[in-house]
Amino acid sequence: GENVEQHPSTLSVQEGDSAVIKCTYSDSASNYFPWYKQELGKGPQLIIDIRSNVGEKKDQRIAVTLNKTAKHFSLHITETQPEDSAVYFCAASIGSNYQLIWGAGTKLIIKP
Amino acid sequence: DTAVSQTPKYLVTQMGNDKSIKCEQNLGHDTMYWYKQDSKKFLKIMFSYNNKELIINETVPNRFSPKSPDKAHLNLHINSLELGDSAVYFCASSPSSGGRYNEQFFGPGTRLTVL
């Protein structure tokens, strides 16, 4: 069935360095790819999303790239800060019922 | 000005009991969801309602029954609770617009512990 794989499961980077999280999806019909950030004790919150008609999108220190041919997309965080520490989820749209298939999550740790 | 609210935030109960979790959104969205997040943080969609109509019903035990009295509310009732039901349950909502995917807004979660 449809699947989204996310790597790595844990990522530890030095404050100020960049972090990259990668996802692959299986459904070639997927056309919406959001990234969510979940802080401890809270619900996930959208940080950036990209649609299939765009290859890259940037919002300040956060960027997402999409390669539809290879069916993978990545989250890039530059100049990481302590408040970036959280669990990050990628997701891909499936079907026409506003359903998302979610990756397993990446725990990002920013070392001071 | 809470966007998506859930009650209760914590729920501790015995095996075999029946419990409900309530969700309300004041964003005017017409699509609402229930997710289950297990101890490994994996998010799994359970149900989705669009304009009070069930549109997604993933493979969950029929002990779980969603109820949407109106577009702003989606409640989750669980019968005969089991140990494996222990998890954090999230409610979410999103606007639907002609098949275009939009941001999902999540509630703060309900941590269910079954003893």
mmCIF file of C-alpha atoms in Angstrom:
data_model
loop_
_atom_site.group_PDB
_atom_site.id
_atom_site.type_symbol
_atom_site.label_atom_id
_atom_site.label_comp_id
_atom_site.label_asym_id
_atom_site.label_seq_id
_atom_site.Cartn_x
_atom_site.Cartn_y
_atom_site.Cartn_z
ATOM 1 C CA GLY A 1 0.000 0.000 0.000
ATOM 2 C CA GLU A 2 0.884 3.671 0.071
ATOM 3 C CA ASN A 3 3.827 4.480 2.261
ATOM 4 C CA VAL A 4 6.000 7.394 3.409
ATOM 5 C CA GLU A 5 9.468 6.624 4.717
ATOM 6 C CA GLN A 6 11.321 9.214 6.772
ATOM 7 C CA HIS A 7 15.021 9.335 7.717
ATOM 8 C CA PRO A 8 16.769 9.677 10.027
ATOM 9 C CA SER A 9 14.712 8.775 13.080
ATOM 10 C CA THR A 10 17.000 10.888 15.274
ATOM 11 C CA LEU A 11 19.238 13.750 14.213
ATOM 12 C CA SER A 12 21.625 15.594 16.495
ATOM 13 C CA VAL A 13 23.307 18.762 15.202
ATOM 14 C CA GLN A 14 25.379 21.533 16.700
ATOM 15 C CA GLU A 15 23.620 24.847 17.182
ATOM 16 C CA GLY A 16 24.169 27.002 14.130
ATOM 17 C CA ASP A 17 24.673 24.051 11.776
ATOM 18 C CA SER A 18 22.156 22.860 9.181
ATOM 19 C CA ALA A 19 19.770 19.916 9.499
ATOM 20 C CA VAL A 20 18.292 17.865 6.660
ATOM 21 C CA ILE A 21 15.449 15.371 6.973
ATOM 22 C CA LYS A 22 14.437 13.209 4.001
ATOM 23 C CA CYS A 23 11.217 11.457 3.012
ATOM 24 C CA THR A 24 10.231 9.178 0.175
ATOM 25 C CA TYR A 25 6.702 8.357 -0.901
ATOM 26 C CA SER A 26 5.207 5.595 -3.000
ATOM 27 C CA ASP A 27 2.015 7.033 -4.549
ATOM 28 C CA SER A 28 2.842 8.866 -7.771
ATOM 29 C CA ALA A 29 -0.536 10.637 -7.534
ATOM 30 C CA SER A 30 0.476 12.435 -4.312
ATOM 31 C CA ASN A 31 0.528 16.185 -4.929
ATOM 32 C CA TYR A 32 0.753 17.811 -1.495
ATOM 33 C CA PHE A 33 3.671 17.435 0.913
ATOM 34 C CA PRO A 34 3.525 19.175 4.297
ATOM 35 C CA TRP A 35 6.042 19.217 7.123
ATOM 36 C CA TYR A 36 4.866 19.416 10.729
ATOM 37 C CA LYS A 37 6.765 20.211 13.907
ATOM 38 C CA GLN A 38 5.673 18.677 17.191
ATOM 39 C CA GLU A 39 7.004 20.146 20.402
ATOM 40 C CA LEU A 40 6.851 18.194 23.639
ATOM 41 C CA GLY A 41 3.319 17.899 24.978
ATOM 42 C CA LYS A 42 1.718 19.647 22.007
ATOM 43 C CA GLY A 43 -0.020 18.753 18.790
ATOM 44 C CA PRO A 44 1.823 18.889 15.449
ATOM 45 C CA GLN A 45 1.963 22.276 13.743
ATOM 46 C CA LEU A 46 2.530 22.969 10.056
ATOM 47 C CA ILE A 47 5.842 24.680 9.359
ATOM 48 C CA ILE A 48 6.014 24.495 5.573
ATOM 49 C CA ASP A 49 4.341 22.681 2.705
ATOM 50 C CA ILE A 50 4.923 22.202 -1.008
ATOM 51 C CA ARG A 51 2.666 21.222 -3.885
ATOM 52 C CA SER A 52 3.666 19.118 -6.849
ATOM 53 C CA ASN A 53 3.854 22.004 -9.297
ATOM 54 C CA VAL A 54 6.799 23.504 -7.366
ATOM 55 C CA GLY A 55 10.309 22.108 -6.891
ATOM 56 C CA GLU A 56 11.422 24.206 -3.950
ATOM 57 C CA LYS A 57 9.942 26.523 -1.356
ATOM 58 C CA LYS A 58 11.667 28.620 1.280
ATOM 59 C CA ASP A 59 10.501 30.430 4.403
ATOM 60 C CA GLN A 60 13.309 32.166 6.286
ATOM 61 C CA ARG A 61 15.548 29.400 7.732
ATOM 62 C CA ILE A 62 13.333 26.577 6.497
ATOM 63 C CA ALA A 63 13.201 25.168 2.971
ATOM 64 C CA VAL A 64 11.612 22.153 1.342
ATOM 65 C CA THR A 65 12.662 20.529 -1.932
ATOM 66 C CA LEU A 66 10.624 18.092 -3.985
ATOM 67 C CA ASN A 67 11.812 15.633 -6.621
ATOM 68 C CA LYS A 68 8.685 14.117 -8.183
ATOM 69 C CA THR A 69 10.622 11.819 -10.495
ATOM 70 C CA ALA A 70 12.457 10.207 -7.613
ATOM 71 C CA LYS A 71 9.448 10.571 -5.294
ATOM 72 C CA HIS A 72 11.318 12.185 -2.484
ATOM 73 C CA PHE A 73 11.221 15.470 -0.624
ATOM 74 C CA SER A 74 13.433 17.005 2.025
ATOM 75 C CA LEU A 75 13.287 19.552 4.821
ATOM 76 C CA HIS A 76 16.275 21.839 5.280
ATOM 77 C CA ILE A 77 16.767 23.939 8.400
ATOM 78 C CA THR A 78 19.694 26.351 8.367
ATOM 79 C CA GLU A 79 21.346 28.144 11.296
ATOM 80 C CA THR A 80 19.665 25.819 13.778
ATOM 81 C CA GLN A 81 18.620 27.200 17.150
ATOM 82 C CA PRO A 82 17.691 25.503 20.442
ATOM 83 C CA GLU A 83 13.986 26.134 19.779
ATOM 84 C CA ASP A 84 14.235 23.968 16.651
ATOM 85 C CA SER A 85 14.509 20.915 18.908
ATOM 86 C CA ALA A 86 11.323 18.913 18.327
ATOM 87 C CA VAL A 87 9.913 15.958 16.407
ATOM 88 C CA TYR A 88 9.386 16.656 12.705
ATOM 89 C CA PHE A 89 6.917 14.760 10.526
ATOM 90 C CA CYS A 90 6.635 14.663 6.766
ATOM 91 C CA ALA A 91 3.416 13.634 5.055
ATOM 92 C CA ALA A 92 2.047 13.072 1.566
ATOM 93 C CA SER A 93 -1.476 13.383 0.241
ATOM 94 C CA ILE A 94 -3.326 10.282 -0.839
ATOM 95 C CA GLY A 95 -6.621 9.899 -2.637
ATOM 96 C CA SER A 96 -9.199 12.647 -2.780
ATOM 97 C CA ASN A 97 -10.514 12.600 0.782
ATOM 98 C CA TYR A 98 -8.016 15.044 2.283
ATOM 99 C CA GLN A 99 -6.114 12.159 3.807
ATOM 100 C CA LEU A 100 -2.394 12.323 4.532
ATOM 101 C CA ILE A 101 0.050 9.446 4.909
ATOM 102 C CA TRP A 102 2.576 10.333 7.610
ATOM 103 C CA GLY A 103 6.241 9.548 8.030
ATOM 104 C CA ALA A 104 7.440 8.013 11.295
ATOM 105 C CA GLY A 105 8.958 11.262 12.565
ATOM 106 C CA THR A 106 12.471 12.588 13.188
ATOM 107 C CA LYS A 107 13.582 13.707 16.604
ATOM 108 C CA LEU A 108 15.841 16.714 16.044
ATOM 109 C CA ILE A 109 18.215 17.588 18.869
ATOM 110 C CA ILE A 110 20.121 20.861 18.783
ATOM 111 C CA LYS A 111 23.277 20.728 20.879
ATOM 112 C CA PRO A 112 24.371 24.023 22.455
ATOM 113 C CA ASP B 1 -9.299 32.175 21.166
ATOM 114 C CA THR B 2 -8.563 28.440 21.187
ATOM 115 C CA ALA B 3 -8.661 27.026 17.661
ATOM 116 C CA VAL B 4 -9.034 23.275 18.262
ATOM 117 C CA SER B 5 -9.777 22.149 21.793
ATOM 118 C CA GLN B 6 -10.038 18.676 23.283
ATOM 119 C CA THR B 7 -11.359 17.449 26.606
ATOM 120 C CA PRO B 8 -10.120 15.910 28.724
ATOM 121 C CA LYS B 9 -6.382 16.462 28.423
ATOM 122 C CA TYR B 10 -5.640 13.375 30.524
ATOM 123 C CA LEU B 11 -7.779 10.272 30.939
ATOM 124 C CA VAL B 12 -6.831 7.384 33.198
ATOM 125 C CA THR B 13 -9.245 4.468 33.324
ATOM 126 C CA GLN B 14 -9.568 0.748 33.892
ATOM 127 C CA MET B 15 -9.714 -1.937 31.234
ATOM 128 C CA GLY B 16 -13.230 -2.673 30.098
ATOM 129 C CA ASN B 17 -14.575 0.817 30.764
ATOM 130 C CA ASP B 18 -16.245 3.054 28.158
ATOM 131 C CA LYS B 19 -14.972 6.601 27.698
ATOM 132 C CA SER B 20 -15.441 9.594 25.402
ATOM 133 C CA ILE B 21 -13.134 12.344 24.184
ATOM 134 C CA LYS B 22 -14.610 15.581 22.908
ATOM 135 C CA CYS B 23 -13.258 17.899 20.236
ATOM 136 C CA GLU B 24 -14.395 21.327 19.160
ATOM 137 C CA GLN B 25 -13.000 23.738 16.575
ATOM 138 C CA ASN B 26 -13.918 27.401 16.160
ATOM 139 C CA LEU B 27 -12.126 27.899 12.842
ATOM 140 C CA GLY B 28 -15.152 27.329 10.637
ATOM 141 C CA HIS B 29 -13.524 24.280 9.025
ATOM 142 C CA ASP B 30 -15.673 21.558 7.546
ATOM 143 C CA THR B 31 -13.242 18.643 7.796
ATOM 144 C CA MET B 32 -12.224 17.093 11.116
ATOM 145 C CA TYR B 33 -9.973 14.165 11.984
ATOM 146 C CA TRP B 34 -9.034 11.818 14.791
ATOM 147 C CA TYR B 35 -5.458 10.571 15.011
ATOM 148 C CA LYS B 36 -3.803 8.095 17.372
ATOM 149 C CA GLN B 37 -0.161 8.646 18.345
ATOM 150 C CA ASP B 38 1.527 5.692 19.997
ATOM 151 C CA SER B 39 4.495 5.668 22.351
ATOM 152 C CA LYS B 40 6.899 5.700 19.403
ATOM 153 C CA LYS B 41 5.302 8.934 18.163
ATOM 154 C CA PHE B 42 3.802 7.293 15.075
ATOM 155 C CA LEU B 43 0.721 9.228 13.869
ATOM 156 C CA LYS B 44 -2.123 7.123 12.511
ATOM 157 C CA ILE B 45 -5.329 8.487 11.018
ATOM 158 C CA MET B 46 -8.430 6.887 12.494
ATOM 159 C CA PHE B 47 -11.392 8.824 11.148
ATOM 160 C CA SER B 48 -12.226 11.870 9.100
ATOM 161 C CA TYR B 49 -15.490 13.738 8.753
ATOM 162 C CA ASN B 50 -16.395 16.268 6.087
ATOM 163 C CA ASN B 51 -19.515 18.318 6.724
ATOM 164 C CA LYS B 52 -20.621 15.833 9.392
ATOM 165 C CA GLU B 53 -20.228 12.926 6.959
ATOM 166 C CA LEU B 54 -17.718 10.124 7.520
ATOM 167 C CA ILE B 55 -15.185 10.075 4.663
ATOM 168 C CA ILE B 56 -12.251 8.139 6.130
ATOM 169 C CA ASN B 57 -12.621 5.123 8.369
ATOM 170 C CA GLU B 58 -9.316 3.373 8.699
ATOM 171 C CA THR B 59 -8.975 -0.119 10.058
ATOM 172 C CA VAL B 60 -9.696 0.490 13.699
ATOM 173 C CA PRO B 61 -11.650 -1.775 16.042
ATOM 174 C CA ASN B 62 -15.371 -1.120 15.996
ATOM 175 C CA ARG B 63 -15.076 -0.356 19.707
ATOM 176 C CA PHE B 64 -14.138 3.117 18.454
ATOM 177 C CA SER B 65 -17.082 5.176 17.260
ATOM 178 C CA PRO B 66 -16.869 8.797 16.121
ATOM 179 C CA LYS B 67 -19.830 11.136 16.344
ATOM 180 C CA SER B 68 -20.167 14.502 14.659
ATOM 181 C CA PRO B 69 -23.217 16.387 15.943
ATOM 182 C CA ASP B 70 -22.295 19.420 13.851
ATOM 183 C CA LYS B 71 -19.427 20.722 11.746
ATOM 184 C CA ALA B 72 -17.631 22.193 14.753
ATOM 185 C CA HIS B 73 -17.592 19.027 16.870
ATOM 186 C CA LEU B 74 -16.183 15.547 16.454
ATOM 187 C CA ASN B 75 -16.313 13.276 19.476
ATOM 188 C CA LEU B 76 -14.695 9.873 19.925
ATOM 189 C CA HIS B 77 -16.336 7.169 22.006
ATOM 190 C CA ILE B 78 -14.403 4.072 22.975
ATOM 191 C CA ASN B 79 -16.081 0.951 24.334
ATOM 192 C CA SER B 80 -14.498 -1.859 26.339
ATOM 193 C CA LEU B 81 -11.109 -0.163 26.661
ATOM 194 C CA GLU B 82 -8.011 -2.344 26.281
ATOM 195 C CA LEU B 83 -4.398 -1.855 27.371
ATOM 196 C CA GLY B 84 -3.373 -1.324 23.741
ATOM 197 C CA ASP B 85 -5.659 1.707 23.493
ATOM 198 C CA SER B 86 -3.252 3.664 25.667
ATOM 199 C CA ALA B 87 -1.943 6.484 23.473
ATOM 200 C CA VAL B 88 -2.309 10.183 22.786
ATOM 201 C CA TYR B 89 -5.359 10.977 20.672
ATOM 202 C CA PHE B 90 -5.318 14.110 18.555
ATOM 203 C CA CYS B 91 -8.211 15.886 16.957
ATOM 204 C CA ALA B 92 -7.514 18.080 13.933
ATOM 205 C CA SER B 93 -9.454 20.204 11.490
ATOM 206 C CA SER B 94 -8.841 21.693 8.074
ATOM 207 C CA PRO B 95 -10.716 23.727 5.514
ATOM 208 C CA SER B 96 -11.665 21.802 2.417
ATOM 209 C CA SER B 97 -11.797 23.661 -0.866
ATOM 210 C CA GLY B 98 -12.606 21.828 -4.040
ATOM 211 C CA GLY B 99 -10.220 18.932 -3.463
ATOM 212 C CA ARG B 100 -7.242 21.132 -2.589
ATOM 213 C CA TYR B 101 -5.298 20.000 0.462
ATOM 214 C CA ASN B 102 -4.830 22.555 3.201
ATOM 215 C CA GLU B 103 -3.183 22.849 6.584
ATOM 216 C CA GLN B 104 -4.488 20.641 9.358
ATOM 217 C CA PHE B 105 -4.790 22.344 12.737
ATOM 218 C CA PHE B 106 -4.251 20.014 15.666
ATOM 219 C CA GLY B 107 -5.666 20.086 19.145
ATOM 220 C CA PRO B 108 -3.422 19.688 22.224
ATOM 221 C CA GLY B 109 -4.104 15.953 22.482
ATOM 222 C CA THR B 110 -5.717 13.651 25.038
ATOM 223 C CA ARG B 111 -3.395 11.244 26.798
ATOM 224 C CA LEU B 112 -5.351 8.049 27.463
ATOM 225 C CA THR B 113 -3.926 5.548 29.923
ATOM 226 C CA VAL B 114 -5.673 2.219 30.355
ATOM 227 C CA LEU B 115 -4.746 0.298 33.504
#
